[in-house]
Coordinates of C-alpha atoms in Angstrom, one line a residue:
X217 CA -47.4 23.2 -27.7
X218 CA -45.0 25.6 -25.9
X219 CA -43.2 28.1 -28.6
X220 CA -39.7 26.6 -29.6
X221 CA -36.8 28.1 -31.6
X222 CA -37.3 26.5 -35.0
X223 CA -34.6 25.0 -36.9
X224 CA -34.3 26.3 -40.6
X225 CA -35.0 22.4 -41.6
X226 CA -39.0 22.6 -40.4
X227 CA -39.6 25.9 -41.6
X228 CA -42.8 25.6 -44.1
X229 CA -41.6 25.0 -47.8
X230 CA -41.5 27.8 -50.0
X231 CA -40.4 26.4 -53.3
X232 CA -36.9 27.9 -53.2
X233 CA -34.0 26.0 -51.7
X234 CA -32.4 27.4 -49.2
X235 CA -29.3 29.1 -49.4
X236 CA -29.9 29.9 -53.5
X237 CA -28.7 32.9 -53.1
X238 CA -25.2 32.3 -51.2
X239 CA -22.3 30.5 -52.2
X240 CA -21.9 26.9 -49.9
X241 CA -19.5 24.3 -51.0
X242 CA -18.9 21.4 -48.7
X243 CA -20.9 19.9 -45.6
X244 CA -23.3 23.3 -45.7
X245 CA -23.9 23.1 -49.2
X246 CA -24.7 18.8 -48.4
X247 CA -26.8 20.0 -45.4
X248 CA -28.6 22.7 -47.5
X249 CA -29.8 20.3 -49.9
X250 CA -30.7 18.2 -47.5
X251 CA -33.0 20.9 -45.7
X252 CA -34.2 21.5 -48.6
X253 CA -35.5 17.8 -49.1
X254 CA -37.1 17.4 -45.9
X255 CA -39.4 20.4 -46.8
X256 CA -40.4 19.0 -49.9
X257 CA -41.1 15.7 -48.5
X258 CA -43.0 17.1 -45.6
X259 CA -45.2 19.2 -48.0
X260 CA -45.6 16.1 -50.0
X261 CA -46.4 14.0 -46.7
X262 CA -50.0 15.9 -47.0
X263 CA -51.5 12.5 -49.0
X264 CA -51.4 10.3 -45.8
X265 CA -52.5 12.4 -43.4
X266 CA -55.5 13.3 -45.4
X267 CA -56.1 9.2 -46.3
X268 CA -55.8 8.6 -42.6
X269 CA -57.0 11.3 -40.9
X270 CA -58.7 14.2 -43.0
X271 CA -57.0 17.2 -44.3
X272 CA -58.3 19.1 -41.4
X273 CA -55.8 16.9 -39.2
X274 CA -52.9 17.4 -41.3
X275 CA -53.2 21.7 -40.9
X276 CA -53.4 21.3 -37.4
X277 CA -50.4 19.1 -37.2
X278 CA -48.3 21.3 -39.6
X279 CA -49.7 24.2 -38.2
X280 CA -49.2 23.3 -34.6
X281 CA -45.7 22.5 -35.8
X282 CA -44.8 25.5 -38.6
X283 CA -46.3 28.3 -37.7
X284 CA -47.7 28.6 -41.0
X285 CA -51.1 28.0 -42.7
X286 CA -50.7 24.6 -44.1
X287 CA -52.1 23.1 -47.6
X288 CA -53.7 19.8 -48.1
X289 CA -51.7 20.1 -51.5
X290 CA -48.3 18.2 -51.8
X291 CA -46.0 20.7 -52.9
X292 CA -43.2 19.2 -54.9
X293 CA -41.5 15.9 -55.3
X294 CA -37.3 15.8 -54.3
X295 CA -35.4 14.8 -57.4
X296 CA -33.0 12.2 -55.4
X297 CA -33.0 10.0 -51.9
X298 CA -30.9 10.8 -49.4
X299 CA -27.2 9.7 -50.4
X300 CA -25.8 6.5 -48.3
X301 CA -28.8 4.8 -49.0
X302 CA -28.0 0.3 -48.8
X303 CA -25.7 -0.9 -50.6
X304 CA -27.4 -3.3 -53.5
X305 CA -30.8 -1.0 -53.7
X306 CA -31.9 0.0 -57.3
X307 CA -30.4 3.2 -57.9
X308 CA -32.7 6.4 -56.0
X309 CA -35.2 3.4 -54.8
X310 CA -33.7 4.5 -51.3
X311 CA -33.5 0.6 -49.9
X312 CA -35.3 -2.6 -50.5
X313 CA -38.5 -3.2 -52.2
X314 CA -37.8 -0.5 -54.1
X315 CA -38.9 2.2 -51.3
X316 CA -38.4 5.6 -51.0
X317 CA -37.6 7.5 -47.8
X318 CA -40.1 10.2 -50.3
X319 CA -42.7 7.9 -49.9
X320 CA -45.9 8.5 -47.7
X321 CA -45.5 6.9 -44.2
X322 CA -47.5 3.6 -43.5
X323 CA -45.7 0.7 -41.8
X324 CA -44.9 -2.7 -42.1
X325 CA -47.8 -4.7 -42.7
X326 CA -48.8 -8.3 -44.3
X327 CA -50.7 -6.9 -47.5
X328 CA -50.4 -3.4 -47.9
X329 CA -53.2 -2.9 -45.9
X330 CA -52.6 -1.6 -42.3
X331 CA -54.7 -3.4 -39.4
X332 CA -56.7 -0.6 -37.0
X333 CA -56.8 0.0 -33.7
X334 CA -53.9 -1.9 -32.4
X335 CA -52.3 0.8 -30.3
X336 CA -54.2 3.9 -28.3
X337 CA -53.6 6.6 -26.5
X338 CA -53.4 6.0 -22.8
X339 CA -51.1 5.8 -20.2
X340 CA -48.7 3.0 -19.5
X341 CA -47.4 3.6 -16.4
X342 CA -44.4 4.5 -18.1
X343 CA -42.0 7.0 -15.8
X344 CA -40.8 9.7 -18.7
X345 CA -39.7 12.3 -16.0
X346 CA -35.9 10.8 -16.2
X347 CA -35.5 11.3 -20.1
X348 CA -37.7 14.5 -20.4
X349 CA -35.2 15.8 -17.7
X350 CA -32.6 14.7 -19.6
X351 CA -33.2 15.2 -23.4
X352 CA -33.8 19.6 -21.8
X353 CA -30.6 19.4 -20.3
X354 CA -28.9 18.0 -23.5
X355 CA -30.4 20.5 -25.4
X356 CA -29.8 23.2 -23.2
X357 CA -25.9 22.4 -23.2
X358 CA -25.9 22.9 -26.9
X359 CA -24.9 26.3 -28.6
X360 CA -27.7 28.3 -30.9
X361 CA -26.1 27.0 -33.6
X362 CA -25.9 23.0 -32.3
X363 CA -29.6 23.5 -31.4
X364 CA -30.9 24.8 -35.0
X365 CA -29.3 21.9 -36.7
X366 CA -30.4 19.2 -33.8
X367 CA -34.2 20.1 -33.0
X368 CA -37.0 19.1 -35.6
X369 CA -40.3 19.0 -35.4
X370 CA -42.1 15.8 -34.2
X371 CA -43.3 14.6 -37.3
X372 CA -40.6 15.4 -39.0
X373 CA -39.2 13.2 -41.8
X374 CA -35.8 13.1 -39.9
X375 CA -37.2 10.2 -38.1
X376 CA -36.8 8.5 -41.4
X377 CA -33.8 9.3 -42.6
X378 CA -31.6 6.9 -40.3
X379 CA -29.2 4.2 -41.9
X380 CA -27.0 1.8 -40.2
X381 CA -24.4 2.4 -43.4
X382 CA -21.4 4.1 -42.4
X383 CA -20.9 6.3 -45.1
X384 CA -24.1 7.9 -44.9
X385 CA -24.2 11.5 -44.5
X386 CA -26.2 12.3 -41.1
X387 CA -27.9 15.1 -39.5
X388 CA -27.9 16.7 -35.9
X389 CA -24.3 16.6 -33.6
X390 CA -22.4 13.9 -34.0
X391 CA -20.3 12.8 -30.2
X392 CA -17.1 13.9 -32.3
X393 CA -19.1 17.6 -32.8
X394 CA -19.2 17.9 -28.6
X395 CA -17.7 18.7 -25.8
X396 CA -16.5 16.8 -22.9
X397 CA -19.6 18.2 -21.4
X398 CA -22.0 17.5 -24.0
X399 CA -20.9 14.6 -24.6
X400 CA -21.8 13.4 -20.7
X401 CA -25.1 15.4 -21.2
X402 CA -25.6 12.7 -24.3
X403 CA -24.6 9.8 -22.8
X404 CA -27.1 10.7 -20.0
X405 CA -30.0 10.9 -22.3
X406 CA -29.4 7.5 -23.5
X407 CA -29.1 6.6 -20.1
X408 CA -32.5 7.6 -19.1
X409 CA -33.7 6.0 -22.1
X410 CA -31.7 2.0 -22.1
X411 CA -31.1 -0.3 -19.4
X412 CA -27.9 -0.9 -18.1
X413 CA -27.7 -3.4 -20.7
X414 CA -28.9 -1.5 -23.6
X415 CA -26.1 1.3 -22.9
X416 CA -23.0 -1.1 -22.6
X417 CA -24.8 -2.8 -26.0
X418 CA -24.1 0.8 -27.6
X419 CA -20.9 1.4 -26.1
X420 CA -19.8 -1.5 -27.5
X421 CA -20.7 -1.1 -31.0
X422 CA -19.0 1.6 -30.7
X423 CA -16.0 0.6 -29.0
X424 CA -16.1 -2.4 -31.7
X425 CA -16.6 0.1 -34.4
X426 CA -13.3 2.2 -33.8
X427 CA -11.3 -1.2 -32.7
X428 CA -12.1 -2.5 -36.2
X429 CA -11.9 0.8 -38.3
X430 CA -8.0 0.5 -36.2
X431 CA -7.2 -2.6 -37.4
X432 CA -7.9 -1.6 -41.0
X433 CA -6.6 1.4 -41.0
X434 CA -9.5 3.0 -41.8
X435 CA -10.6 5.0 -38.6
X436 CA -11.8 8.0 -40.9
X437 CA -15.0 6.0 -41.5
X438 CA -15.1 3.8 -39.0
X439 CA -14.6 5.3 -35.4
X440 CA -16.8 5.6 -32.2
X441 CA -17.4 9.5 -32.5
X442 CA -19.4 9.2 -36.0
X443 CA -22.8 9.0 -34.2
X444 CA -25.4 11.8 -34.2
X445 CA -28.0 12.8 -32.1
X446 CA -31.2 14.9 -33.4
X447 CA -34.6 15.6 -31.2
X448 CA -37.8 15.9 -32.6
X449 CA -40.4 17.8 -30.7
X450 CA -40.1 19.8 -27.4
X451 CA -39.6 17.3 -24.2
X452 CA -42.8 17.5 -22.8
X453 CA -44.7 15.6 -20.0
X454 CA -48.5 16.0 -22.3
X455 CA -47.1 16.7 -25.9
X456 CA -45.4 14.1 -28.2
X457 CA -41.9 14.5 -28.7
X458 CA -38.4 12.0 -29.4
X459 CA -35.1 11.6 -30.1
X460 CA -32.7 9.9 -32.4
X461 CA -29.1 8.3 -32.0
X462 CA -27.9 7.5 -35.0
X463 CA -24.7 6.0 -36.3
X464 CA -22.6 2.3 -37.8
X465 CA -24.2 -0.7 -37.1
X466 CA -26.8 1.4 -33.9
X467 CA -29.9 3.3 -34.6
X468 CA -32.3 4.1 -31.6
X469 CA -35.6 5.9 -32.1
X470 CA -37.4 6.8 -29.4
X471 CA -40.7 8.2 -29.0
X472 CA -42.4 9.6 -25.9
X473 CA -46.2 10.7 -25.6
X474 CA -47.6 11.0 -22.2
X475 CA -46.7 7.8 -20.0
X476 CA -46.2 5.7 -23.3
X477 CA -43.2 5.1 -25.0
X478 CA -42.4 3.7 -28.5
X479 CA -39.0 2.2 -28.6
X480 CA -39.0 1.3 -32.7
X481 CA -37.3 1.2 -34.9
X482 CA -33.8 0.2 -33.6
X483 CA -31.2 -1.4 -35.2
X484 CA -28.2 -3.3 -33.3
X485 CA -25.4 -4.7 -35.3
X486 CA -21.7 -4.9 -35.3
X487 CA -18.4 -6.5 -37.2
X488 CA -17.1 -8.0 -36.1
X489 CA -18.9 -8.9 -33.5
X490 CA -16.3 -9.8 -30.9
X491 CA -12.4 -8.7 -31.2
X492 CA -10.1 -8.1 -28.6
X493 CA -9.9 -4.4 -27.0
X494 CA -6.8 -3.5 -24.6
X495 CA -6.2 -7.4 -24.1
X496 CA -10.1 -8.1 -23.5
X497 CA -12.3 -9.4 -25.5
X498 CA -15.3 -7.5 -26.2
X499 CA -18.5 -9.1 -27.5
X500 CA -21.6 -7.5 -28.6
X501 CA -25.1 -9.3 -30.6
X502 CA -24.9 -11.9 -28.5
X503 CA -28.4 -12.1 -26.9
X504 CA -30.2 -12.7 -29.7
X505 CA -28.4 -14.8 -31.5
X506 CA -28.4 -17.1 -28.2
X507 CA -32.1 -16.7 -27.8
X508 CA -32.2 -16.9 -31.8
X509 CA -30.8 -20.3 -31.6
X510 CA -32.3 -21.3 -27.9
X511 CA -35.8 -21.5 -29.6
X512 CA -35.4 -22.9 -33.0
X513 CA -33.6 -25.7 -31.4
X514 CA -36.5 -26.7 -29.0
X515 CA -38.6 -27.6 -31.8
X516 CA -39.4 -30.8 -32.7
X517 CA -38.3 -32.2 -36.2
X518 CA -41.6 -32.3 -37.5
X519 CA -42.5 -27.6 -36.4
X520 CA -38.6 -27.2 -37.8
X521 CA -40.1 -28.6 -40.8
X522 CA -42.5 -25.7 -41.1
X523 CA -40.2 -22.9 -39.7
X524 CA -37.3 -23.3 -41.5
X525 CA -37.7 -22.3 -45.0
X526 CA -34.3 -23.1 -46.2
X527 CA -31.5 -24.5 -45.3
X528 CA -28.9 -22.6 -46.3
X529 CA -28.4 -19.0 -46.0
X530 CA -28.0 -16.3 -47.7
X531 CA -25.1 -13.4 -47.5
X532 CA -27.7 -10.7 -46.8
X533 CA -31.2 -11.4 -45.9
X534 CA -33.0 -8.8 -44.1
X535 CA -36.1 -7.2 -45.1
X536 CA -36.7 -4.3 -42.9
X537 CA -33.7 -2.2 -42.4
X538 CA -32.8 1.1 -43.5
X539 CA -35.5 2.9 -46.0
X540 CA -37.9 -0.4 -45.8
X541 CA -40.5 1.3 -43.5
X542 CA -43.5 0.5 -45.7
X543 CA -42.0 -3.5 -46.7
X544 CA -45.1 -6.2 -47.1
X545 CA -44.3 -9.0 -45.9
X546 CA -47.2 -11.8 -45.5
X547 CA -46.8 -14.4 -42.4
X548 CA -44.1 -17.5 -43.2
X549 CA -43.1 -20.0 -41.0
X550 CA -44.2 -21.6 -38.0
X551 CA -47.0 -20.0 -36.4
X552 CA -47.4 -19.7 -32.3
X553 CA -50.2 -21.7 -32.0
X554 CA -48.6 -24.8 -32.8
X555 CA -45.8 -23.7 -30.2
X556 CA -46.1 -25.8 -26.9
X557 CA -45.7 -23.3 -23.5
X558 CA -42.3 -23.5 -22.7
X559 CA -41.5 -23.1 -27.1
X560 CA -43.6 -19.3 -26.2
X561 CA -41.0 -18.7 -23.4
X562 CA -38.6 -19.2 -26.1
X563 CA -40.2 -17.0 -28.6
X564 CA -40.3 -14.3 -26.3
X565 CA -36.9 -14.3 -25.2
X566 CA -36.0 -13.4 -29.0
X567 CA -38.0 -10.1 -28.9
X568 CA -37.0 -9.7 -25.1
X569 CA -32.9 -9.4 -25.8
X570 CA -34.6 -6.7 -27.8
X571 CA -37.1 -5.2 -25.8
X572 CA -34.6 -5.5 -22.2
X573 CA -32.2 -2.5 -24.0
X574 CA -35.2 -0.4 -22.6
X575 CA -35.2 1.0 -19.5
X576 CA -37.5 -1.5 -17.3
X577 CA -41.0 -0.2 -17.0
X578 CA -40.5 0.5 -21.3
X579 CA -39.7 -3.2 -21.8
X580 CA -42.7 -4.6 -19.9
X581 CA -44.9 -2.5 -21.4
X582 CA -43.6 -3.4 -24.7
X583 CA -43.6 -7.4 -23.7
X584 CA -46.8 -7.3 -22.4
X585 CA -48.0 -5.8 -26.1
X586 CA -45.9 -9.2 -27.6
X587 CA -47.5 -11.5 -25.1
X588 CA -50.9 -10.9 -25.7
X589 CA -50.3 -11.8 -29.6
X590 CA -47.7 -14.6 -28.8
X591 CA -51.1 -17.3 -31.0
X592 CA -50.5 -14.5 -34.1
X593 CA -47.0 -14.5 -34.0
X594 CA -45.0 -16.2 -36.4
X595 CA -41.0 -17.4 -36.6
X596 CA -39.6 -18.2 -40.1
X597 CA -35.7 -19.4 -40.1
X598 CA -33.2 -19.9 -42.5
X599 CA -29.7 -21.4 -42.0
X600 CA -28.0 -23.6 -39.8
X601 CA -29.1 -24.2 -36.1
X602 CA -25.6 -25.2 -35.0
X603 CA -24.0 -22.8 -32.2
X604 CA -21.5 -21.3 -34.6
X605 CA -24.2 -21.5 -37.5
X606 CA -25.3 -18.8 -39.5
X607 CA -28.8 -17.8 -39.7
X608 CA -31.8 -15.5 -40.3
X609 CA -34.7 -15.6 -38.1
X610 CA -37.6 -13.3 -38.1
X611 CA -40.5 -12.9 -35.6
X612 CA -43.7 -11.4 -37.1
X613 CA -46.3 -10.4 -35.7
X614 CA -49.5 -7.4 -35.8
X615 CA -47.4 -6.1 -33.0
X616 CA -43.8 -6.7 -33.4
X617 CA -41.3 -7.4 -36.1
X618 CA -37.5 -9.0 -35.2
X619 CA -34.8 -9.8 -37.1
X620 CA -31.6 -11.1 -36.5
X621 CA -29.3 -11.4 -39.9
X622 CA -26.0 -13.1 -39.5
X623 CA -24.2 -12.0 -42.7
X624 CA -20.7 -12.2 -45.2
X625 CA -17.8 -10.3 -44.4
X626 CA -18.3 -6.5 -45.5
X627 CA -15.8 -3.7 -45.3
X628 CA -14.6 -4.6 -41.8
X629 CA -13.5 -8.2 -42.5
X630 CA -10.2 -7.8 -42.2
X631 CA -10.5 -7.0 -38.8
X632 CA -10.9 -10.2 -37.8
X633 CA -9.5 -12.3 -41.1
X634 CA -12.2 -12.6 -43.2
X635 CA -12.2 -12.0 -47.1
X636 CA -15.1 -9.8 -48.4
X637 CA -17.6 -11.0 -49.2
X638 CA -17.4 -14.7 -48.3
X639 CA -20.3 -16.8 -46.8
X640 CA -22.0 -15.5 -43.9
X641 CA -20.7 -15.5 -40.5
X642 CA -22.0 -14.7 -37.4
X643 CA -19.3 -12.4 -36.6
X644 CA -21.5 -9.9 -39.1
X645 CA -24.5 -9.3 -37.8
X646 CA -27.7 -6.7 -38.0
X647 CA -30.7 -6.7 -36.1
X648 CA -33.5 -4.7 -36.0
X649 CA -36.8 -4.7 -34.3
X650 CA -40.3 -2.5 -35.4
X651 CA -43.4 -2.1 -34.7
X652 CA -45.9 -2.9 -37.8
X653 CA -48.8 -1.7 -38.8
X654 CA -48.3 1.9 -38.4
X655 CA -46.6 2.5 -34.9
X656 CA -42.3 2.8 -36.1
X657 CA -41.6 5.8 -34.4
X658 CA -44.8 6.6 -32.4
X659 CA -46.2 7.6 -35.4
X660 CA -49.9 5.7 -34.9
X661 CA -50.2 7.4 -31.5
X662 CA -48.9 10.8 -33.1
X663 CA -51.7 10.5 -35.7
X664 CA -54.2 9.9 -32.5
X665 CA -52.9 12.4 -30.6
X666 CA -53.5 15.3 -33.5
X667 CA -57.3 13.7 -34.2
X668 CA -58.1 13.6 -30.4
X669 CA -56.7 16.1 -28.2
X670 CA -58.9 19.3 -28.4
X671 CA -56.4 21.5 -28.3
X672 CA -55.3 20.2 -31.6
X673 CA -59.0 20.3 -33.1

């Protein structure tokens, strides 16, 4: 991999935190500590490459990356989690089931066991030119010093440390960090990344967000300039490499090897979910909860029966979100097999108002993955099926994981005259889709890559 100026945050740990010896108070000191976490974490990250690839793989990835002569030996163990972790988790479990962002990598599987050979190496036509183009240019525009706290390494734990919480404290430049000119040099990276529809999805969470955070009076947390980009990696054509947007209610990873793409894990959400805007109203989270509701209500009585596990539902239900990236979850619900053909269309359009916020040639690739193991997929719903209804639905599969979660009222409810906290509603919803089984952000393919390519050997 070509030489890169290396950000102080993927420099090899050295047992001393950075900074010890100067004064920071404030974001630096924040940022500092959280530097210092990520090396300890990557250090510590030694245990799963050596379960799933050897040792030997893990020195040539780190050293690849560092610079430095790498040990098999974790170094350390942080003390905390990052701070902004869910609201509700046990306190520094970092999010639900009692996970920690600390924790070895694995992925979302059925029984703690992951299932091989799913995903490989090869080219799928995808055309990366556009956002390799792109993501230079972005960094290119930023200063040295925008750069150093931007650019990771690609297996860097930053592609972990995401939350859709708005309080959380993030890394990289934020849009409100930018200039006019970075800021189109940003928008143009997620343009050669989304469809058309995927970018007006983000720029209306946005434009949602700082409507809302307006109508409470709060804009200081809730705004559309309080989302940050980081990259990971060097753009390449051959080498892996990604980038992150991350912010309220929007999280997109994105990970590029070759002609492949990994578009997981993102999360879409918003409250409310529609408000008026300049005297329009402005709706976003729509698509899936219309394809949500599309397929559970072309069952029959008799498969609703077997997909919907309750009734009612819950004010948060989601499994997967923030700081979950290792949650097992075995197969509920109604499984596709029993699903006629026309029930499949259905099914798929739930992951497709997903997968279509990829650019074109990225969604079919991705659909095509979720068609061939449409018989192993299963949908489990809970809720009402009515239009206005409430629900949670997830789809599961060895390949994909959806879930749309219509929930209470939260911090932004009086934006649209809600009380806190009251039943749920879908004017609050998250949604989020992954890829089990080891592939959230690329990171099967990354752990191919470093066993297979000889000049990684």
């Amino acid at each position: 991999m070509a030489e890169q100026e290396r950000p102080v945050a993927t420099t090899e740990f050295d047992g001393e935190e950075p900074g010890a010896h100067e004064p920071r108070t404030g974001r630096q000191a924040h940022a500092d500590r959280r530097n210092f976490m990520r090396k300890v974490f990557f250090a510590g990250g030694a245990t799963a490459v050596a379960t799933m690839g050897g040792a030997g793989a893990w020195a040539a990835l780190a050293a690849d990356e560092t610079g430095a002569t790498a040990s098999a030996d974790p170094s350390g163990t942080p003390s905390g989690t990052p701070s902004g972790a869910p609201s509700g988790a046990p306190a520094g479990a970092g999010g639900p089931g009692n996970q920690s962002v600390t924790e070895d990598f694995f992925g979302l599987t059925t029984d703690g066991r992951k299932i091989d050979d799913l995903f490989t190496v090869h080219s799928e036509g995808v055309a990366t030119a556009p956002v390799i183009a792109a993501a230079n240019a972005f960094l290119a525009g930023l200063s040295a010093t925008q750069k150093s706290s931007t650019q990771f390494t690609v297996h860097s734990t930053e592609w972990r440390l995401w939350s859709n919480v708005d309080a959380y404290d993030r890394q990289g430049v934020s849009i409100a960090d930018l200039s006019d000119e970075q800021q189109a040099l940003g928008k143009a990276l997620l343009k050669s990344a989304l469809s058309a529809e995927g970018l007006e999805t983000t720029e209306r969470i946005r434009r949602i967000n700082q409507a809302a955070g307006e109508a409470i009076d709060n804009t200081d947390s809730f705004n559309e300039e309080a989302f940050h980009y980081t990259v990971m990696g060097t753009p390449s054509a051959t080498e892996p490499w990604g980038f992150q947007f991350d912010g309220h209610h929007l999280v997109i990873n994105y990970f590029v090897l070759g002609g492949q793409v990994v578009m997981s894990p993102c999360f879409w959400g918003s409250e409310p979910t529609e408000i008026e805007i300049d005297g329009t109203t402005v709706s976003v989270c729509k698509e899936e909860v219309t394809a949500s509701l599309a397929f559970i209500n072309s069952l029959t009585e008799a498969q609703r029966t077997v997909a919907v596990e309750s009734t009612t539902k819950s004010n948060e239900s989601m499994k997967a979100g923030a700081f979950a990236d290792n949650a097992v979850q075995e197969y509920t619900g109604i499984r596709g097999t029993a699903l006629t053909g026309a029930q499949k269309l259905k099914l798929l359009g739930i992951v497709e108002a997903f997968a279509g916020r990829a650019r074109a040639d990225v969604a079919e690739a991705r659909l095509a993955e979720v068609r061939a193991r449409l018989n192993d997929t299963y949908v489990t719903w809970a809720g009402g099926i009515a239009d206005d209804s409430a629900f949670y639905v997830r789809v599961h599969s060895p390949v994909v994981w959806v879930e749309v979660d219509c929930q209470a009222p939260g911090p932004l409810a009086g934006a649209y005259g809600a009380s806190q906290g009251s039943g749920a509603t879908q004017m609050h919803v998250h949604s989020i889709i992954r890829t089990p089984n080891g592939n959230d952000y690329g990171k099967e393919l990354l752990r191919q890559h470093y066993l297979t390519s000889p000049h990684h050997r």
